[in-house]
JSON list of C-alpha atoms and ligand atoms in Angstrom, two decimals:
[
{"chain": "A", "resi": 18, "resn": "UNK", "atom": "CA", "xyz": [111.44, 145.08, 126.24]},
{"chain": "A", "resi": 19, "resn": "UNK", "atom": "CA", "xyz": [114.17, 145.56, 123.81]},
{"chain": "A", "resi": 20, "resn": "UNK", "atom": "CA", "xyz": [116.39, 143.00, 125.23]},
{"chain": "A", "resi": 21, "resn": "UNK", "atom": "CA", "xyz": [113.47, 140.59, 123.47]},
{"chain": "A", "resi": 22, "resn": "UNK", "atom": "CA", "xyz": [113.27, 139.39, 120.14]},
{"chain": "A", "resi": 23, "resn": "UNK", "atom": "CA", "xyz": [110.45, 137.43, 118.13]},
{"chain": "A", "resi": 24, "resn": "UNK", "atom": "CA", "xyz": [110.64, 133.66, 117.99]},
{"chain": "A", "resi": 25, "resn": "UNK", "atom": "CA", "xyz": [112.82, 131.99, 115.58]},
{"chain": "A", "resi": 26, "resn": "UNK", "atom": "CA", "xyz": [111.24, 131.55, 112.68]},
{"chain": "A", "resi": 27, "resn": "UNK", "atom": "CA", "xyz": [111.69, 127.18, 112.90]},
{"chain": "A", "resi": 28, "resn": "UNK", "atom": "CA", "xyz": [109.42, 127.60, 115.99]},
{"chain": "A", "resi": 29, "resn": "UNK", "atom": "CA", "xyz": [106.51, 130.14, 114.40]},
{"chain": "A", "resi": 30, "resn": "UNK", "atom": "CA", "xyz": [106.02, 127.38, 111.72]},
{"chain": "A", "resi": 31, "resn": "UNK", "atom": "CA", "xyz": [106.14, 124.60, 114.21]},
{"chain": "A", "resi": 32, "resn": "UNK", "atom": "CA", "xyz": [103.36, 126.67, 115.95]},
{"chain": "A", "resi": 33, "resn": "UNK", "atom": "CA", "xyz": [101.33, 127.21, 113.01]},
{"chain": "A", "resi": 34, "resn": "UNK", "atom": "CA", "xyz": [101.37, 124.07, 111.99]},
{"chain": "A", "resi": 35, "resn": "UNK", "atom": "CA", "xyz": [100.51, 122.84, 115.29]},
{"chain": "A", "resi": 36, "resn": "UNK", "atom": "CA", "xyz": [97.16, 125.53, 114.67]},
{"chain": "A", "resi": 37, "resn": "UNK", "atom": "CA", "xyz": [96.74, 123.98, 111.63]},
{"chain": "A", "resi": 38, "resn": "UNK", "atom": "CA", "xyz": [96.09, 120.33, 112.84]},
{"chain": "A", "resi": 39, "resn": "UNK", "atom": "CA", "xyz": [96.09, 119.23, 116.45]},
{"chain": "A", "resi": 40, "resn": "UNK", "atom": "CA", "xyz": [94.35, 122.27, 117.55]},
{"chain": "A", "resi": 41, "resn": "UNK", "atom": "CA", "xyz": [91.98, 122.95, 114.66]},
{"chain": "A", "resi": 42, "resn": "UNK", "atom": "CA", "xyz": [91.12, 119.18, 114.97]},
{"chain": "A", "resi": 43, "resn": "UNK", "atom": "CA", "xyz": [90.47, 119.64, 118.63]},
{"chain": "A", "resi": 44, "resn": "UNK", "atom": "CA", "xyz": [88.63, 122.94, 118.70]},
{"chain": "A", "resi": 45, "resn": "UNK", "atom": "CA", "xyz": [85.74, 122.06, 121.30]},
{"chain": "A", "resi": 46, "resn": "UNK", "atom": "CA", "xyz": [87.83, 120.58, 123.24]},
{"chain": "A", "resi": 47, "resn": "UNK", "atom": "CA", "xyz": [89.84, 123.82, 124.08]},
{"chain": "A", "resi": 48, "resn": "UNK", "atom": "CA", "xyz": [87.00, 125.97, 124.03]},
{"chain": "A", "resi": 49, "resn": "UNK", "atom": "CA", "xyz": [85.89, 123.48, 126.70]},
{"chain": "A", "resi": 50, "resn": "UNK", "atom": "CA", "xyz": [89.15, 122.99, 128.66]},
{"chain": "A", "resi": 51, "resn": "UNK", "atom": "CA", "xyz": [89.27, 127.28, 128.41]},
{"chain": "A", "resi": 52, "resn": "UNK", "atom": "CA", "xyz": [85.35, 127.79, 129.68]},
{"chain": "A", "resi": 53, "resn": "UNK", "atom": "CA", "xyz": [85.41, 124.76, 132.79]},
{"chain": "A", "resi": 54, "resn": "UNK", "atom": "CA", "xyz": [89.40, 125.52, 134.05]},
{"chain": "A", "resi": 55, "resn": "UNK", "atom": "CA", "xyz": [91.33, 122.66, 134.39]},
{"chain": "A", "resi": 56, "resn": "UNK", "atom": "CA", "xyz": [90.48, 119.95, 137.06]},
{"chain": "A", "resi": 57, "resn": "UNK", "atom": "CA", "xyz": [93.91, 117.76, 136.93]},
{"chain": "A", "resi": 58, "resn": "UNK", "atom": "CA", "xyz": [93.50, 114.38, 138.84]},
{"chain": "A", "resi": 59, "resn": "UNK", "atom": "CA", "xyz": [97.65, 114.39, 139.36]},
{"chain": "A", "resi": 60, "resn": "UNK", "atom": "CA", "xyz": [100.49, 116.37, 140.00]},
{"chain": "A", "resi": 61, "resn": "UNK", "atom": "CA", "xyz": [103.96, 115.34, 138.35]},
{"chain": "A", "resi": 62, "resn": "UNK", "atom": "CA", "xyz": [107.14, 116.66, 139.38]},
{"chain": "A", "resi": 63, "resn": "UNK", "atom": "CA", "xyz": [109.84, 116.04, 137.30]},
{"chain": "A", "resi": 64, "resn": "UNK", "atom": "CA", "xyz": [113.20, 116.77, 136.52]},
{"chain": "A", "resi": 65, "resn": "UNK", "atom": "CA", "xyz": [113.56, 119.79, 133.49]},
{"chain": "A", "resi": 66, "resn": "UNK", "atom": "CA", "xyz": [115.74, 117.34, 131.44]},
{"chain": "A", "resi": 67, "resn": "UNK", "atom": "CA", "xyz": [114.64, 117.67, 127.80]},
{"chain": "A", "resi": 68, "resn": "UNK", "atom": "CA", "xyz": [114.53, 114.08, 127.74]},
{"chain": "A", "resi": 69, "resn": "UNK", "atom": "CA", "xyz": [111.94, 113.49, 130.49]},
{"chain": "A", "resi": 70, "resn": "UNK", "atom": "CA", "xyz": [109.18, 113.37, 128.54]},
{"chain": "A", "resi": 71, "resn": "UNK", "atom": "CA", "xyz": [105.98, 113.47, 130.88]},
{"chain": "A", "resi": 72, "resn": "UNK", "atom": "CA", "xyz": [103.06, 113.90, 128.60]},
{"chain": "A", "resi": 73, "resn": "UNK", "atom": "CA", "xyz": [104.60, 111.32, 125.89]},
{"chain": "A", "resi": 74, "resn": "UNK", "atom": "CA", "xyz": [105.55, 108.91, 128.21]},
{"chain": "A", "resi": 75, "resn": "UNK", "atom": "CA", "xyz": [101.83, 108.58, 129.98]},
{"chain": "A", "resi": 76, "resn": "UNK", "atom": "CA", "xyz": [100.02, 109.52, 126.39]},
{"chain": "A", "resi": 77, "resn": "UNK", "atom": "CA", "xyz": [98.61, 112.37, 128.17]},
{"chain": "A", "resi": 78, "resn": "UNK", "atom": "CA", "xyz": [96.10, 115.34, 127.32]},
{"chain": "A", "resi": 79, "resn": "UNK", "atom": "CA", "xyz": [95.45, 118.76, 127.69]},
{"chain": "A", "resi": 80, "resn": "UNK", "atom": "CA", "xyz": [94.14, 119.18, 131.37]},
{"chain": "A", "resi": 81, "resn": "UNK", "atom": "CA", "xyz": [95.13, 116.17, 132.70]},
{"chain": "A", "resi": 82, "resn": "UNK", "atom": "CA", "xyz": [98.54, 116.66, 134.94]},
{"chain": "A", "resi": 83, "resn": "UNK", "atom": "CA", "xyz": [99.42, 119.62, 137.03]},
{"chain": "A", "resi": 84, "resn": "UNK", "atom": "CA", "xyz": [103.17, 119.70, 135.66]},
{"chain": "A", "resi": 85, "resn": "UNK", "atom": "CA", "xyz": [106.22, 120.88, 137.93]},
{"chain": "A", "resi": 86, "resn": "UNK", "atom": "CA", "xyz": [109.60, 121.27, 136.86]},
{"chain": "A", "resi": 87, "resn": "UNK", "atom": "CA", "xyz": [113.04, 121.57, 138.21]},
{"chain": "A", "resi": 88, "resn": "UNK", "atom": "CA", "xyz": [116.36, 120.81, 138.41]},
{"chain": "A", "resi": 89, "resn": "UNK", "atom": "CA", "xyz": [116.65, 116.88, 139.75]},
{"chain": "A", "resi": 90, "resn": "UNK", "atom": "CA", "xyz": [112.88, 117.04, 140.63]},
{"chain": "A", "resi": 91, "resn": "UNK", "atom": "CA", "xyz": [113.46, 117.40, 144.26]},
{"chain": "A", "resi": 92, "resn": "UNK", "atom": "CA", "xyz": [110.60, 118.88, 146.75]},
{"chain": "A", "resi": 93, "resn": "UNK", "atom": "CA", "xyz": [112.32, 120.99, 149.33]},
{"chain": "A", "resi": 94, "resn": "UNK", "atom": "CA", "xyz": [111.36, 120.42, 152.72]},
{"chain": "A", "resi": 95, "resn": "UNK", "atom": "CA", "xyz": [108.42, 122.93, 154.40]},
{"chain": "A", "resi": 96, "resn": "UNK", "atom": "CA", "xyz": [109.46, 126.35, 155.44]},
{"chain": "A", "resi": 97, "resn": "UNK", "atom": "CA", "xyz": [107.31, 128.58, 156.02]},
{"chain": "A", "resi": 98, "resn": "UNK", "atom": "CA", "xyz": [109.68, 131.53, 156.45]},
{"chain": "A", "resi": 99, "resn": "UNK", "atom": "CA", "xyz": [108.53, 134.46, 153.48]},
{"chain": "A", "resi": 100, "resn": "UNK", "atom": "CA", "xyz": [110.96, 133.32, 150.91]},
{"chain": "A", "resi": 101, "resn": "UNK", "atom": "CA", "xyz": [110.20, 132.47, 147.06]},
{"chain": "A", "resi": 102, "resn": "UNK", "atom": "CA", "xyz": [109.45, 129.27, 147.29]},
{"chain": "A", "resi": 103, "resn": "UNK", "atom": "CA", "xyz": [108.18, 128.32, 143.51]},
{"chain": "A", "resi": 104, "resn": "UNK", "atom": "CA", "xyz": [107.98, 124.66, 144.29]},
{"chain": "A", "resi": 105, "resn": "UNK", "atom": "CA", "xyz": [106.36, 125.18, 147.51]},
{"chain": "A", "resi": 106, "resn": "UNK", "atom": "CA", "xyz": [103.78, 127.11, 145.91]},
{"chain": "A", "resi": 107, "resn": "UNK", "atom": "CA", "xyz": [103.03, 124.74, 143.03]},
{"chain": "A", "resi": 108, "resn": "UNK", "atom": "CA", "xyz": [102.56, 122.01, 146.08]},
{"chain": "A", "resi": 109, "resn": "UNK", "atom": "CA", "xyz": [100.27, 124.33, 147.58]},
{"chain": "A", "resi": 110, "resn": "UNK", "atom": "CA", "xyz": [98.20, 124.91, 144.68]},
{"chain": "A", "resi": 111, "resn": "UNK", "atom": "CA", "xyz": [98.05, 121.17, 143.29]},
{"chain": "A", "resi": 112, "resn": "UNK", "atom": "CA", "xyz": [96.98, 120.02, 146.92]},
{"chain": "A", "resi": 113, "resn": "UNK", "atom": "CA", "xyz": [94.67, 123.00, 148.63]},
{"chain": "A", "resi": 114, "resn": "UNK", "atom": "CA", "xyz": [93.30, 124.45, 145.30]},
{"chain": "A", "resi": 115, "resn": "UNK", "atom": "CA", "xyz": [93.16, 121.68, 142.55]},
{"chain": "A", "resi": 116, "resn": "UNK", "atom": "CA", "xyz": [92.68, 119.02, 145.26]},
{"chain": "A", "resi": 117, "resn": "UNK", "atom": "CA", "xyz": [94.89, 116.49, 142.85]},
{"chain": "A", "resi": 118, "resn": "UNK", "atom": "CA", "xyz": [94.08, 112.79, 144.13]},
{"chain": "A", "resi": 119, "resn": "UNK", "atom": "CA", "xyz": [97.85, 111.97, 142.98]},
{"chain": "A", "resi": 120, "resn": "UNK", "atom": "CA", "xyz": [101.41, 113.46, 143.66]},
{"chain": "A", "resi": 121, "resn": "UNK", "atom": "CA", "xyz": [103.92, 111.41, 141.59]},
{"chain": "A", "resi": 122, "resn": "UNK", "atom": "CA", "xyz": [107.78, 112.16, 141.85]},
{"chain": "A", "resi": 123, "resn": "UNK", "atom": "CA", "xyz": [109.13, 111.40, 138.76]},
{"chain": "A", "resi": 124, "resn": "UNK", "atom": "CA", "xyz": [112.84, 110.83, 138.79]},
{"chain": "A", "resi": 125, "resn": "UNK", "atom": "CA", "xyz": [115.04, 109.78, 135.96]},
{"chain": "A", "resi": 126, "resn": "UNK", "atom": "CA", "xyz": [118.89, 108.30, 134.62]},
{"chain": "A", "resi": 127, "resn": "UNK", "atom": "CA", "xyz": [121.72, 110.09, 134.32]},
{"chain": "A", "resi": 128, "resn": "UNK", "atom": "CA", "xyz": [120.51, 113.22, 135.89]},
{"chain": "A", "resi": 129, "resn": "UNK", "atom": "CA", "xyz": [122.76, 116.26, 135.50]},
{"chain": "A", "resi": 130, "resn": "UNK", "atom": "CA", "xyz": [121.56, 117.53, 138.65]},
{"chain": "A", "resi": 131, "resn": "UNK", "atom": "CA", "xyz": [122.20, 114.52, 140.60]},
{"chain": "A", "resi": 132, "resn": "UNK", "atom": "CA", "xyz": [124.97, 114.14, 138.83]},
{"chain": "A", "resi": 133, "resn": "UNK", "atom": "CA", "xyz": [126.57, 117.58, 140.05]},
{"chain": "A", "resi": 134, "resn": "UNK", "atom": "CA", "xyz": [125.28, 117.08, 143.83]},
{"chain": "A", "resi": 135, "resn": "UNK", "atom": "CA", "xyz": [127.59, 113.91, 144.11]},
{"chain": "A", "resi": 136, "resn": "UNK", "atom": "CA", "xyz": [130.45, 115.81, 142.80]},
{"chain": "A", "resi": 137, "resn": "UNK", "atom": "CA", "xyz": [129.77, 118.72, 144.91]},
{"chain": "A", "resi": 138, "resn": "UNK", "atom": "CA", "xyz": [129.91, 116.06, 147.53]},
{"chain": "A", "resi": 139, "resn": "UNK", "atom": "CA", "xyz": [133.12, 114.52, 146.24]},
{"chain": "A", "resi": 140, "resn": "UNK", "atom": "CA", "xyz": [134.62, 117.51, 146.45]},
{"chain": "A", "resi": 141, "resn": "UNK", "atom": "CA", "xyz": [135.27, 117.60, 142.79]},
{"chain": "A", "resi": 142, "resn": "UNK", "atom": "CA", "xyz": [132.44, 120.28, 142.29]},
{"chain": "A", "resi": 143, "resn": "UNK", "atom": "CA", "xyz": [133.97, 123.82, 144.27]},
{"chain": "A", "resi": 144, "resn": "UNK", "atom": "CA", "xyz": [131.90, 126.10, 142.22]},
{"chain": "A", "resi": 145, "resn": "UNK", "atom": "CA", "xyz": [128.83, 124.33, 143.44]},
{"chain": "A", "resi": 146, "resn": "UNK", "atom": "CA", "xyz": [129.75, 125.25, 146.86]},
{"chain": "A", "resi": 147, "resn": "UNK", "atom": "CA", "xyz": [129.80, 129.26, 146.14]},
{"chain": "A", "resi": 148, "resn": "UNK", "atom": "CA", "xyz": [127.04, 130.78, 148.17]},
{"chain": "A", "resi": 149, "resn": "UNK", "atom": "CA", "xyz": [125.81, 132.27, 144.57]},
{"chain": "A", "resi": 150, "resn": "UNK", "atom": "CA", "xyz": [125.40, 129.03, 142.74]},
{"chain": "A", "resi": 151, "resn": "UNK", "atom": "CA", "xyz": [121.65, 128.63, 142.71]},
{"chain": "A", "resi": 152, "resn": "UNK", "atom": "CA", "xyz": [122.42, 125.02, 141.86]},
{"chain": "A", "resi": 153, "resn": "UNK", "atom": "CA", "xyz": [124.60, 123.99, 144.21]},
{"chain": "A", "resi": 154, "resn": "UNK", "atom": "CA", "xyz": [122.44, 125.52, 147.10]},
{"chain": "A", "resi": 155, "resn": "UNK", "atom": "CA", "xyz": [118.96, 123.69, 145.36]},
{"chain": "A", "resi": 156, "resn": "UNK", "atom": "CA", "xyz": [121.52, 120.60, 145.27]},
{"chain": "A", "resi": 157, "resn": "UNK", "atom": "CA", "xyz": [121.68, 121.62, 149.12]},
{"chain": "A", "resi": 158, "resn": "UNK", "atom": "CA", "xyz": [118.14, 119.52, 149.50]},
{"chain": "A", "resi": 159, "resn": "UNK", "atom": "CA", "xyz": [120.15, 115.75, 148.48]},
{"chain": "A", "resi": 160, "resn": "UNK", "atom": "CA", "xyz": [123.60, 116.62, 150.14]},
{"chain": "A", "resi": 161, "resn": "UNK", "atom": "CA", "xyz": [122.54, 114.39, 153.16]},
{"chain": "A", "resi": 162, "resn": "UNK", "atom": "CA", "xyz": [121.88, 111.28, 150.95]},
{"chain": "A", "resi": 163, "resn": "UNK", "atom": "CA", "xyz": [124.83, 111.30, 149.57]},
{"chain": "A", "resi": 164, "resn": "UNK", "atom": "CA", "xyz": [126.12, 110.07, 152.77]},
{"chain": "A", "resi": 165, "resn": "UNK", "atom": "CA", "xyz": [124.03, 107.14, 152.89]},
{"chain": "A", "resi": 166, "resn": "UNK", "atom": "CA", "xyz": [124.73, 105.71, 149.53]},
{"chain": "A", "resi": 167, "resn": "UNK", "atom": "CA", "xyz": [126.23, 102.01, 149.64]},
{"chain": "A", "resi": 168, "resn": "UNK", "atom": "CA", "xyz": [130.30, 101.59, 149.00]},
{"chain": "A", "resi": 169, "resn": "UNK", "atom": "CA", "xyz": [130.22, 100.61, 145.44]},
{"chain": "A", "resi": 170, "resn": "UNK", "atom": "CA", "xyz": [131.33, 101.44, 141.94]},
{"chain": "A", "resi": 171, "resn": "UNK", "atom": "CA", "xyz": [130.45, 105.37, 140.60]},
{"chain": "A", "resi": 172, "resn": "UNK", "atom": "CA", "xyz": [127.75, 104.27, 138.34]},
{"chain": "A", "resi": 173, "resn": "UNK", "atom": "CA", "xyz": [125.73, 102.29, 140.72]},
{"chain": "A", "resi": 174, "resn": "UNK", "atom": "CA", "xyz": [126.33, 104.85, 143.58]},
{"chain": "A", "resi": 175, "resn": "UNK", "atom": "CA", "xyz": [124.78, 107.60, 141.27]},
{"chain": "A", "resi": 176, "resn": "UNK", "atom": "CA", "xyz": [121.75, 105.47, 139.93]},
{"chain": "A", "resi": 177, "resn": "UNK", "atom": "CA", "xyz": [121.51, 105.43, 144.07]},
{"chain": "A", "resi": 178, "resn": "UNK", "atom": "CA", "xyz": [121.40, 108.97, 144.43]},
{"chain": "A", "resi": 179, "resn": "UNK", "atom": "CA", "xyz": [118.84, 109.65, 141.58]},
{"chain": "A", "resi": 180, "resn": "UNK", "atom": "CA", "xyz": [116.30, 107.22, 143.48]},
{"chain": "A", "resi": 181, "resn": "UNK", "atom": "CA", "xyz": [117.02, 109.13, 146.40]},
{"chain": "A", "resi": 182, "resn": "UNK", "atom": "CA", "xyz": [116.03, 112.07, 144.95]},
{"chain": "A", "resi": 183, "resn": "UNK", "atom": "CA", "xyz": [112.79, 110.27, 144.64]},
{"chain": "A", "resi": 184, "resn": "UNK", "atom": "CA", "xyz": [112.40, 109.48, 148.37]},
{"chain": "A", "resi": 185, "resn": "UNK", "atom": "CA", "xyz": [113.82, 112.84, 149.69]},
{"chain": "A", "resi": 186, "resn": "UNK", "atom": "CA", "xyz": [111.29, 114.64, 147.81]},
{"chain": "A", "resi": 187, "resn": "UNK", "atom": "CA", "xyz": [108.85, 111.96, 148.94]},
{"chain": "A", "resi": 188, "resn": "UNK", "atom": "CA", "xyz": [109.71, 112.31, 152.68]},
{"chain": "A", "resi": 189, "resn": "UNK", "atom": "CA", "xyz": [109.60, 116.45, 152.09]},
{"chain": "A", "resi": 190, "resn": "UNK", "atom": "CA", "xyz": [106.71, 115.92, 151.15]},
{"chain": "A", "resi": 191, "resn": "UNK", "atom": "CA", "xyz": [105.11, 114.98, 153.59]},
{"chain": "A", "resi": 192, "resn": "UNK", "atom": "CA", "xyz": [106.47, 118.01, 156.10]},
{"chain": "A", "resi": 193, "resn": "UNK", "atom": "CA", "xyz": [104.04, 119.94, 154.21]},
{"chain": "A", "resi": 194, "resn": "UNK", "atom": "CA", "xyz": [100.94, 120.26, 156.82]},
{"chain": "A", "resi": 195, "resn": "UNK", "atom": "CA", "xyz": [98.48, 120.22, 154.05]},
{"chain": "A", "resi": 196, "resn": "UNK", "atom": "CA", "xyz": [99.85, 117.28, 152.23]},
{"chain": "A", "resi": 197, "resn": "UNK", "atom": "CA", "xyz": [100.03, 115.15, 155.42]},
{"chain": "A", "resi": 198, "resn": "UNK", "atom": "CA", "xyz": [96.66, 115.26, 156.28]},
{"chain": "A", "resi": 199, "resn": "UNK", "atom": "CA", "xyz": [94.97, 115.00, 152.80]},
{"chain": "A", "resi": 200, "resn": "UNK", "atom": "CA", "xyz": [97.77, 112.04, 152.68]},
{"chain": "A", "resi": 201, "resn": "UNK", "atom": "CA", "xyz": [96.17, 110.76, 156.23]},
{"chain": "A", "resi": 202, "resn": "UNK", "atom": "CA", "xyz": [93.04, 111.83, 155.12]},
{"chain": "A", "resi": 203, "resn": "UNK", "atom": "CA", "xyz": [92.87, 109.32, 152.15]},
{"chain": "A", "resi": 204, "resn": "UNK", "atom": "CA", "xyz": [92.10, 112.13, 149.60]},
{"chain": "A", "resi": 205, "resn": "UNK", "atom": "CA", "xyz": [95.91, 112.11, 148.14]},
{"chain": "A", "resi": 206, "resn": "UNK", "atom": "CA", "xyz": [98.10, 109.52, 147.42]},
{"chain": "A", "resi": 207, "resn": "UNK", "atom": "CA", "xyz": [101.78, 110.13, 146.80]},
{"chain": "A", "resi": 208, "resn": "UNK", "atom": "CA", "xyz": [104.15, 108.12, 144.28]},
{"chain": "A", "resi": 209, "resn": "UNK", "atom": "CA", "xyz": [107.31, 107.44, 143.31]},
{"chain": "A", "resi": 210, "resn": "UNK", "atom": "CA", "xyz": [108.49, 106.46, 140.13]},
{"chain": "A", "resi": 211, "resn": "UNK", "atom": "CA", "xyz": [112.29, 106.22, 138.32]},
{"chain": "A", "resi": 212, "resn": "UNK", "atom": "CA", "xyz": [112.15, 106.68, 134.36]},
{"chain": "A", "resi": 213, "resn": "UNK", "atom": "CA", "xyz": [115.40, 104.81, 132.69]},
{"chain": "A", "resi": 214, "resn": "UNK", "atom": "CA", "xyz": [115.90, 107.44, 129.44]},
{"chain": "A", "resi": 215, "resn": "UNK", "atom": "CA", "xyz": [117.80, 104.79, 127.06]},
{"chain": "A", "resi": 216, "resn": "UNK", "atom": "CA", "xyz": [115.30, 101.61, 128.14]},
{"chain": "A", "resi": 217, "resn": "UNK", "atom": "CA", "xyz": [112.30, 103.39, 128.36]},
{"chain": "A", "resi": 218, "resn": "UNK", "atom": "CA", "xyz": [111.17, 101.70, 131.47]},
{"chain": "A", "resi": 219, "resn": "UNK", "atom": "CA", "xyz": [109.60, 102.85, 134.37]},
{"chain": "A", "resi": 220, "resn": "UNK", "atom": "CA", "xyz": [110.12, 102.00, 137.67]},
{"chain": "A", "resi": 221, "resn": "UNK", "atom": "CA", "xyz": [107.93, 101.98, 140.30]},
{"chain": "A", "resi": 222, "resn": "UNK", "atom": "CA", "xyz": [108.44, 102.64, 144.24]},
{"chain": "A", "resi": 223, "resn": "UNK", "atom": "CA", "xyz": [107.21, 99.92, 146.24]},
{"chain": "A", "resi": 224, "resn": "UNK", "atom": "CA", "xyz": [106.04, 100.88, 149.34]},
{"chain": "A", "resi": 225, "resn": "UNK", "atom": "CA", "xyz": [106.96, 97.91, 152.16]},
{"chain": "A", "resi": 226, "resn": "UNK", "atom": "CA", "xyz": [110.70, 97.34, 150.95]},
{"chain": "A", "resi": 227, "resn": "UNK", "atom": "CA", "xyz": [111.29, 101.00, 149.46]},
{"chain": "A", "resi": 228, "resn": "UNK", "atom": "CA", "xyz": [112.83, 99.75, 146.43]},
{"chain": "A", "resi": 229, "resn": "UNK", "atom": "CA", "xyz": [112.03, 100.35, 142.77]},
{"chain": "A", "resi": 230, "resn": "UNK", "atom": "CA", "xyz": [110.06, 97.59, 140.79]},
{"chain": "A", "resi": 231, "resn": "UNK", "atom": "CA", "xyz": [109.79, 97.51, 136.94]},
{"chain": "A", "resi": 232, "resn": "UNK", "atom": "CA", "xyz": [106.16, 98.64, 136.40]},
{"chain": "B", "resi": 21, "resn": "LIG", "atom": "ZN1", "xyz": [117.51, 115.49, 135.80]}
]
């Protein structure tokens, strides 16, 4: 591995002071999250944006959400055809393995993801239509929403397509044989929710009207 170097030495003494408190403080509570696996009630997926901040936001621990990132946290929809699907898979596990109770879909403002599918879609993105671009063919998943968005100024038809990044991934969902019937089941529950980065609020969706309420 010579292409590899150590860490950067701002991050070792992060890390050791990390050692030093939280997990010295905490010491049983490792050995027992290490000994007893994790049993994670929910599964978040979220967008990789450095600013969506999962654990902070919920005050979460160690052990407690089955985390899955990627780019505009979108859920492709089930296809079972031998491909690398690393969402898929993380779906899989959460739901047949871990048996979460709780898939939330956690989108979020000005989404650089969402943000290049509409201008893919506007025709102001080309390189995000190469065949290559890995993010223009993930984008792929929220092309057909773009279509449905309501005639209206940029910034409100963008806030538009980063909820419905929420529902497609929602709907998606739901194509997945084992999430439909732990879903009809009663076992699993899915949710949607919209983070605003500069208010700090959280948005919920509500089920009968499909909109987002303030939680
Ligand atoms: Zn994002």
């Amino acid at each position: 591995m010579s292409f590899t170097k150590p860490i950067p030495a701002y991050l070792a003494q992060r890390y050791m002071g990390w050692r030093a408190t939280t997990f010295q403080e905490n010491r049983g509570w490792y050995r027992r999250l290490a000994e007893e696996g994790q049993r994670p009630r929910a599964m978040v997926i979220s967008c990789c944006d450095s600013r969506v901040h999962v654990i902070s936001i919920f005050g979460a621990d160690q052990g407690e959400f089955f985390i899955h990132r990627n780019i505009a946290n979108l859920v492709p929809p089930y296809e079972p055809d031998g491909d690398r699907h690393g969402t898929s898979a993380t779906v899989e596990y959460a739901v047949t393995a871990l048996r979460v109770a709780h898939v939330i879909v956690l989108g979020h403002s000005r989404c650089g993801g969402v943000q290049g599918c509409y201008s893919m879609c506007s025709g102001d993105a080309p390189e995000l239509e190469e065949k290559t671009s890995f993010v223009g063919r993930w984008m792929d998943i929220l092309r057909p929403a773009y279509e449905t968005l309501p005639d209206a100024d940029e910034a409100t038809r963008l806030t538009a397509l980063e909820h419905e990044a929420v529902r497609v991934s929602l709907r998606n969902l739901m194509t997945f044989p084992f999430v439909r019937e732990a879903v009809e089941a009663g076992t699993l529950t899915l949710h949607g929710l919209f983070n605003d980065i500069a208010e700090g609020s959280l948005w919920t969706l509500d089920p009968p009207t499909g909109a987002f309420q303030p939680v």
